[in-house]
XYZ file of C-alpha atoms in Angstrom:
340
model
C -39.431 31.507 12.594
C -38.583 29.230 15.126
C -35.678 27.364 13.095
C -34.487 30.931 12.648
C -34.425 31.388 16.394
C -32.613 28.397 17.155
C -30.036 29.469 14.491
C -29.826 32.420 16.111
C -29.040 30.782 19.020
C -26.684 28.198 18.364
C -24.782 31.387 16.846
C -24.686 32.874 19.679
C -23.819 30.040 21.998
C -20.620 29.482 19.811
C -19.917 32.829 19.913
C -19.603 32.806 24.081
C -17.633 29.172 23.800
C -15.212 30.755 21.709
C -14.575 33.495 24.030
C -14.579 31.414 27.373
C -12.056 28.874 25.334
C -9.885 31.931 24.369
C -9.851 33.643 28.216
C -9.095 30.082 29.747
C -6.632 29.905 27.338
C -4.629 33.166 28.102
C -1.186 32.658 30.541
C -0.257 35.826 32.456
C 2.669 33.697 33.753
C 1.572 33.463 37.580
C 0.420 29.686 36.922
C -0.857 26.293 34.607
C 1.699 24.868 32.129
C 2.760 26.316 29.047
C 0.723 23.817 25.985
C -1.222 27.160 25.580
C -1.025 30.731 25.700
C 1.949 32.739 25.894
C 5.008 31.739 27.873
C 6.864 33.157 30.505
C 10.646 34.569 29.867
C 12.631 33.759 32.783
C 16.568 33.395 33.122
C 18.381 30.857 34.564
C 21.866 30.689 34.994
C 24.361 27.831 35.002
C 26.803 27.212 38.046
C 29.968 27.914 36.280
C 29.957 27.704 31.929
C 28.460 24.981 29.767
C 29.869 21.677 31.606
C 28.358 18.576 31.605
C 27.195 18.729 35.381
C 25.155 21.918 34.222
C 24.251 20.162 30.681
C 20.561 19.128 32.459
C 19.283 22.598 32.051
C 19.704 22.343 28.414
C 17.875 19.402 27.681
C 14.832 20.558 30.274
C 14.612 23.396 27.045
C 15.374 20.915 24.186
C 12.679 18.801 25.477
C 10.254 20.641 26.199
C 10.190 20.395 29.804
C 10.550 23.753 30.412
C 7.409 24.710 27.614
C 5.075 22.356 29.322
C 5.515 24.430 32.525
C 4.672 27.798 30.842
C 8.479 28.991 30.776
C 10.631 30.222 28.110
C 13.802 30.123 29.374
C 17.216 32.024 28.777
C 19.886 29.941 29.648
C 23.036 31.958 31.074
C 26.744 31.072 31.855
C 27.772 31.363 35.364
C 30.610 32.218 36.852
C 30.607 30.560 40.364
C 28.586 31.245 43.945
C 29.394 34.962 44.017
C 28.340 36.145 40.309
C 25.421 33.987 40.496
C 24.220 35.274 43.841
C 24.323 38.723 42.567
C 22.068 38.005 39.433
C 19.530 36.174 42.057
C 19.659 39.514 44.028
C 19.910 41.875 41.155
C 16.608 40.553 39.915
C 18.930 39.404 36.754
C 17.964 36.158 36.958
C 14.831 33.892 38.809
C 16.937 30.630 39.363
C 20.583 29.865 39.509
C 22.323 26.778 40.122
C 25.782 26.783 42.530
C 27.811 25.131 45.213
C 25.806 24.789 48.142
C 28.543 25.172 51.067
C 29.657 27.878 48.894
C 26.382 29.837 49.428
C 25.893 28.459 52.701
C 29.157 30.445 53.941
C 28.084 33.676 52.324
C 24.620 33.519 53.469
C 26.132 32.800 57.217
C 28.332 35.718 56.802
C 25.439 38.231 56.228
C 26.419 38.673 52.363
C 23.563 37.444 50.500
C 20.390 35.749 52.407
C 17.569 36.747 50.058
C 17.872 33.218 48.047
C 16.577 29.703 48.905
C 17.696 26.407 47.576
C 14.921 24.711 46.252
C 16.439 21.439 44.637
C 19.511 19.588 45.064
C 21.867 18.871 42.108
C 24.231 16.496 43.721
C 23.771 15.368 47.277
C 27.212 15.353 48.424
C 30.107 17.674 47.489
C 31.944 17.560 44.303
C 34.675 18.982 45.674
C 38.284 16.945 45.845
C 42.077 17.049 45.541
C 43.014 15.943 42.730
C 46.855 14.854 41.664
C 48.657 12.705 39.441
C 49.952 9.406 40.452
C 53.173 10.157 39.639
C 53.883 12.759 42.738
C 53.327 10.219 45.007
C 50.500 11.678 46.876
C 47.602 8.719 47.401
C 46.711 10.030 51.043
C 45.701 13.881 52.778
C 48.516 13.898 55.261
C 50.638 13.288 52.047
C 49.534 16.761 51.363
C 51.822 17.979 54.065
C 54.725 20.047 52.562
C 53.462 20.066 49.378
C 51.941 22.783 47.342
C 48.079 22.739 46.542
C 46.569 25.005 43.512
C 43.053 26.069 43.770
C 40.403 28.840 42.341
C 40.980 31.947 43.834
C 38.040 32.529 46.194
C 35.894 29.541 45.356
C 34.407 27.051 47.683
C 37.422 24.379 47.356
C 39.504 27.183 48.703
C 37.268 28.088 51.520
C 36.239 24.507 52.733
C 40.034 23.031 52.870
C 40.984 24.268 56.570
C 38.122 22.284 57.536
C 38.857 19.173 55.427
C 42.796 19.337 56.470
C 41.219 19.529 60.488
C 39.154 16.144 59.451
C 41.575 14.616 57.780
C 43.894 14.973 60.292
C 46.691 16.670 59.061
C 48.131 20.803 59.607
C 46.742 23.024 56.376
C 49.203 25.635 57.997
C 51.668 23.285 56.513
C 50.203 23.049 52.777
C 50.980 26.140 50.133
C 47.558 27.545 48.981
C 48.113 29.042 45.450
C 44.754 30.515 44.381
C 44.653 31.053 40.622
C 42.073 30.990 37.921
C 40.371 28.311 38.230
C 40.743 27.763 34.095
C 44.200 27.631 35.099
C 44.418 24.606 37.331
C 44.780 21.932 35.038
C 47.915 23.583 33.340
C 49.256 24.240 36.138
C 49.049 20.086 37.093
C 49.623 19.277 33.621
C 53.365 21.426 34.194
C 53.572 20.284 37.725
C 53.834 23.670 38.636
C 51.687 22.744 41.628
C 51.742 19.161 43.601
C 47.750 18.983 43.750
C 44.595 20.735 43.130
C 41.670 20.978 45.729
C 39.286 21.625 42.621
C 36.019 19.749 41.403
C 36.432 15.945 40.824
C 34.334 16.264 37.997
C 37.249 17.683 35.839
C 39.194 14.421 36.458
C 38.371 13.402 32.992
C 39.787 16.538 31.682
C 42.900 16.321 34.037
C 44.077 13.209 32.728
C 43.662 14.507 29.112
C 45.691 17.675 29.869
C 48.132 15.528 31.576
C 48.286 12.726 30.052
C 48.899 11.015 33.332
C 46.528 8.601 35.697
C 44.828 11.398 38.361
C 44.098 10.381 42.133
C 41.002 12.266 43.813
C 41.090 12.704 47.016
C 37.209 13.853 47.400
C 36.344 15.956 50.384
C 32.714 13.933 50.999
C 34.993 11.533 52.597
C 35.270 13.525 55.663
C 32.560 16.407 54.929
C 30.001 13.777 54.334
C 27.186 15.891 54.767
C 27.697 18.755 52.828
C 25.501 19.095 49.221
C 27.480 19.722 45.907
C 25.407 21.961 43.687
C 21.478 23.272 44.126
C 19.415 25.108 42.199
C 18.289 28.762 44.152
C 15.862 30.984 44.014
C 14.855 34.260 45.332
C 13.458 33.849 48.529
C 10.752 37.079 47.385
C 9.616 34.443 44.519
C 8.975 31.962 46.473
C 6.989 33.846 49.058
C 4.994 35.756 45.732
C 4.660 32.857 43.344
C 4.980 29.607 44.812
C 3.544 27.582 41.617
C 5.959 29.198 39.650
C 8.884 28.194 41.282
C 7.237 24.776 41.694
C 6.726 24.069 38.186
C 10.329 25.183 37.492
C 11.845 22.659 39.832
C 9.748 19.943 38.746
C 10.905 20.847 35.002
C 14.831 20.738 35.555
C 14.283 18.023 37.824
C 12.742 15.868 34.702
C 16.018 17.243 32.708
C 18.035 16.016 35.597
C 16.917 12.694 35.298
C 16.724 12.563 31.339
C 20.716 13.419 31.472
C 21.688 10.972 34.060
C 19.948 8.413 31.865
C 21.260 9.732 28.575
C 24.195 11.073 28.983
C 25.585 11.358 25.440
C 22.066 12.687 24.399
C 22.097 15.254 26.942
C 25.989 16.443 25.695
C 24.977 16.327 22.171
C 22.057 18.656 23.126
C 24.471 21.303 25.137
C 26.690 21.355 22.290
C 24.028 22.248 20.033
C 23.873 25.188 22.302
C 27.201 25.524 22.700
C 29.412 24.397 20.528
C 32.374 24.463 22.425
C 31.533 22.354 25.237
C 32.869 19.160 23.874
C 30.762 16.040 23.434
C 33.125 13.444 25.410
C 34.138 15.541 28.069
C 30.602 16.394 28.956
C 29.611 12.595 28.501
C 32.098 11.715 30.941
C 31.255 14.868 33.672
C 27.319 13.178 33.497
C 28.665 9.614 34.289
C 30.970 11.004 36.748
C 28.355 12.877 38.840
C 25.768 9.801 38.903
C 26.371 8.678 41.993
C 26.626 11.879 43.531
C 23.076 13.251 42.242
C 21.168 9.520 42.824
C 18.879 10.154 45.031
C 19.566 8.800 49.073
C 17.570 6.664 50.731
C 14.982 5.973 48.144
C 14.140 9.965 47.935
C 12.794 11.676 45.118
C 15.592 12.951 43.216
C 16.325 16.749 44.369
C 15.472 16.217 47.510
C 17.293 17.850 50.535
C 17.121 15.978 54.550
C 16.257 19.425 56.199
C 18.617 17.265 58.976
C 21.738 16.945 56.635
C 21.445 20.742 55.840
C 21.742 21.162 59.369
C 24.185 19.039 59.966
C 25.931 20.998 56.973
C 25.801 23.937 58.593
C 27.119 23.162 61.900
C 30.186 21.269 59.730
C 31.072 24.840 58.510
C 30.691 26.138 61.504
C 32.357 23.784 63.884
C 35.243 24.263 61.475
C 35.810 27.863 62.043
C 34.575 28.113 57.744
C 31.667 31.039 59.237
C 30.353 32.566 62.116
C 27.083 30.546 64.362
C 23.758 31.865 63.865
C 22.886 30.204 60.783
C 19.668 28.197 60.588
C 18.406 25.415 57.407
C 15.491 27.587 56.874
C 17.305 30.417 56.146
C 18.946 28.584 53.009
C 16.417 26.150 51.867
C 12.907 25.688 51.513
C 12.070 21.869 51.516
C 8.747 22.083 50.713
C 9.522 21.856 46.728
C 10.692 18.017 46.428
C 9.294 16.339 49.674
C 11.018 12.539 50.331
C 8.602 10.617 48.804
């Protein structure tokens, strides 16, 4: 009788372990990481296509960094500030990555404001003119005169009154020809155009379109405090589900810094993905954007000086790019990746 009782019992104690195991188990997606349970579907988009500044997004999924934080992650193609701004709002998508001045100006302008950076992809802008030797531009006032391609509505279009003002020269006097921004190289390649104010991490590509040596002329020189790309989220997330946007930051953030140390690991995984973003020009986008995503000052990488954001913003403002009001908080939250 009493062996049968203490059957009974150890039965029944299992039974209640199993059960506690299985509800501690369960993920309803507000929190823990993802080694258990069932994970939760989010969508992130790219800042513009499958390049190899975006290819860290990628490997977070190859890798597993994104599992381990309880996400399953669609990755999307962007299409620049704009498109991505109205996924954030839309509710399309939880995180997007995109220029930061770029968003900075829209936000200041009243045009989209519920979104927060959270994480900074590069820490100064990527933006640049970029030429080939052989029109004899090596300097901005050489710009003078001359004709200057760029996207049609993107941030290197928006952002070059102020850089002409720094760099001391009269952008009344420089031909803006917005285009397609696919269209850019060509249009070097033909020398349709003298110059490009366009990304300097295409400079690999330039030169293979060309077939010429490419000067870059990069904007950071005299816009020193502006960020390239962030990652964003909505600013209703943040204030709902902290941890979750937490745990997503701290995922891409280890994909960051996989694909800055492995660069032709991280463009072989992208092109697993997507097959037509090609290995080398990838490879050489990821070497190209290493010192502009190191972290400053001995920061944790993705980091972003609530003072340099400020500083940002008064750049843009100072040079007639948007209107005052603007404040840091109302574009970042720096409480994801403090300094140390």
């Amino acid at each position: 009788m009493y062996r049968g009782s203490r059957a009974l019992a150890a039965t029944l104690l299992a039974a209640v372990l199993v059960t506690a195991s299985a509800c501690s188990s369960s993920d309803d997606g507000s929190s823990g990481g993802g080694a258990s349970g069932e994970l939760k579907k989010i969508t992130y988009v790219t800042a513009f296509g499958a390049l190899g500044r975006d290819s860290f997004a990628w490997v977070a999924k190859e890798k597993g960094f994104f599992k381990d934080a309880g996400f399953d992650v669609d990755i999307q193609k962007g299409a620049g500030t704009t498109q991505n701004l109205s996924m954030i709002k839309s509710g399309q998508a939880q995180f997007a990555a995109m220029d930061f001045s770029g968003a900075e100006v829209v936000a200041g302008q009243g045009k989209f404001t519920d979104w927060r950076a959270v994480a900074a992809v590069h820490q100064r802008t990527l933006v640049a003119i970029m030429t080939t030797k052989d029109t004899g531009i090596s300097k901005p006032a050489d710009l003078v005169g001359k004709k200057v391609a760029t996207g049609k509505g993107s941030v290197s279009e928006l952002l070059f009154p102020a850089y002409a003002k720094l760099a001391g020269f009269d952008n009344k006097k420089v031909t803006i020809q917005p285009v397609q921004a696919t269209a850019l190289n060509q249009l070097m390649a033909k020398r349709q155009t003298d110059a490009l104010s366009t990304f300097l991490l295409s400079k690999n590509a330039l030169e293979t379109v060309a077939k010429k040596d490419v000067v870059v002329l990069p904007y950071s020189d005299f816009l020193s405090d502006l960020f390239g790309n962030v990652i964003v989220a909505p600013s209703s997330l943040i204030a709902s589900d902290k941890d979750q946007v937490k745990r997503f930051v701290d995922a891409a953030m280890k994909g960051l810094q996989y694909t800055l140390d492995h660069p032709e690991e991280a463009a072989q995984i992208m092109n697993k993905f997507e097959q037509a973003s090609a290995v080398p020009a990838a490879v050489a986008e990821i070497n190209a954007m290493k010192p502009y995503s190191s972290s400053v000052n001995g920061a944790a990488l993705g980091h972003m000086d609530q003072d340099r954001v400020a500083r940002s913003i008064a750049a843009l403002q100072g040079n007639g790019v948007m209107p005052t009001g603007l404040t840091p908080d109302k574009v970042a939250d720096f409480s994801f990746i403090p300094a140390s």
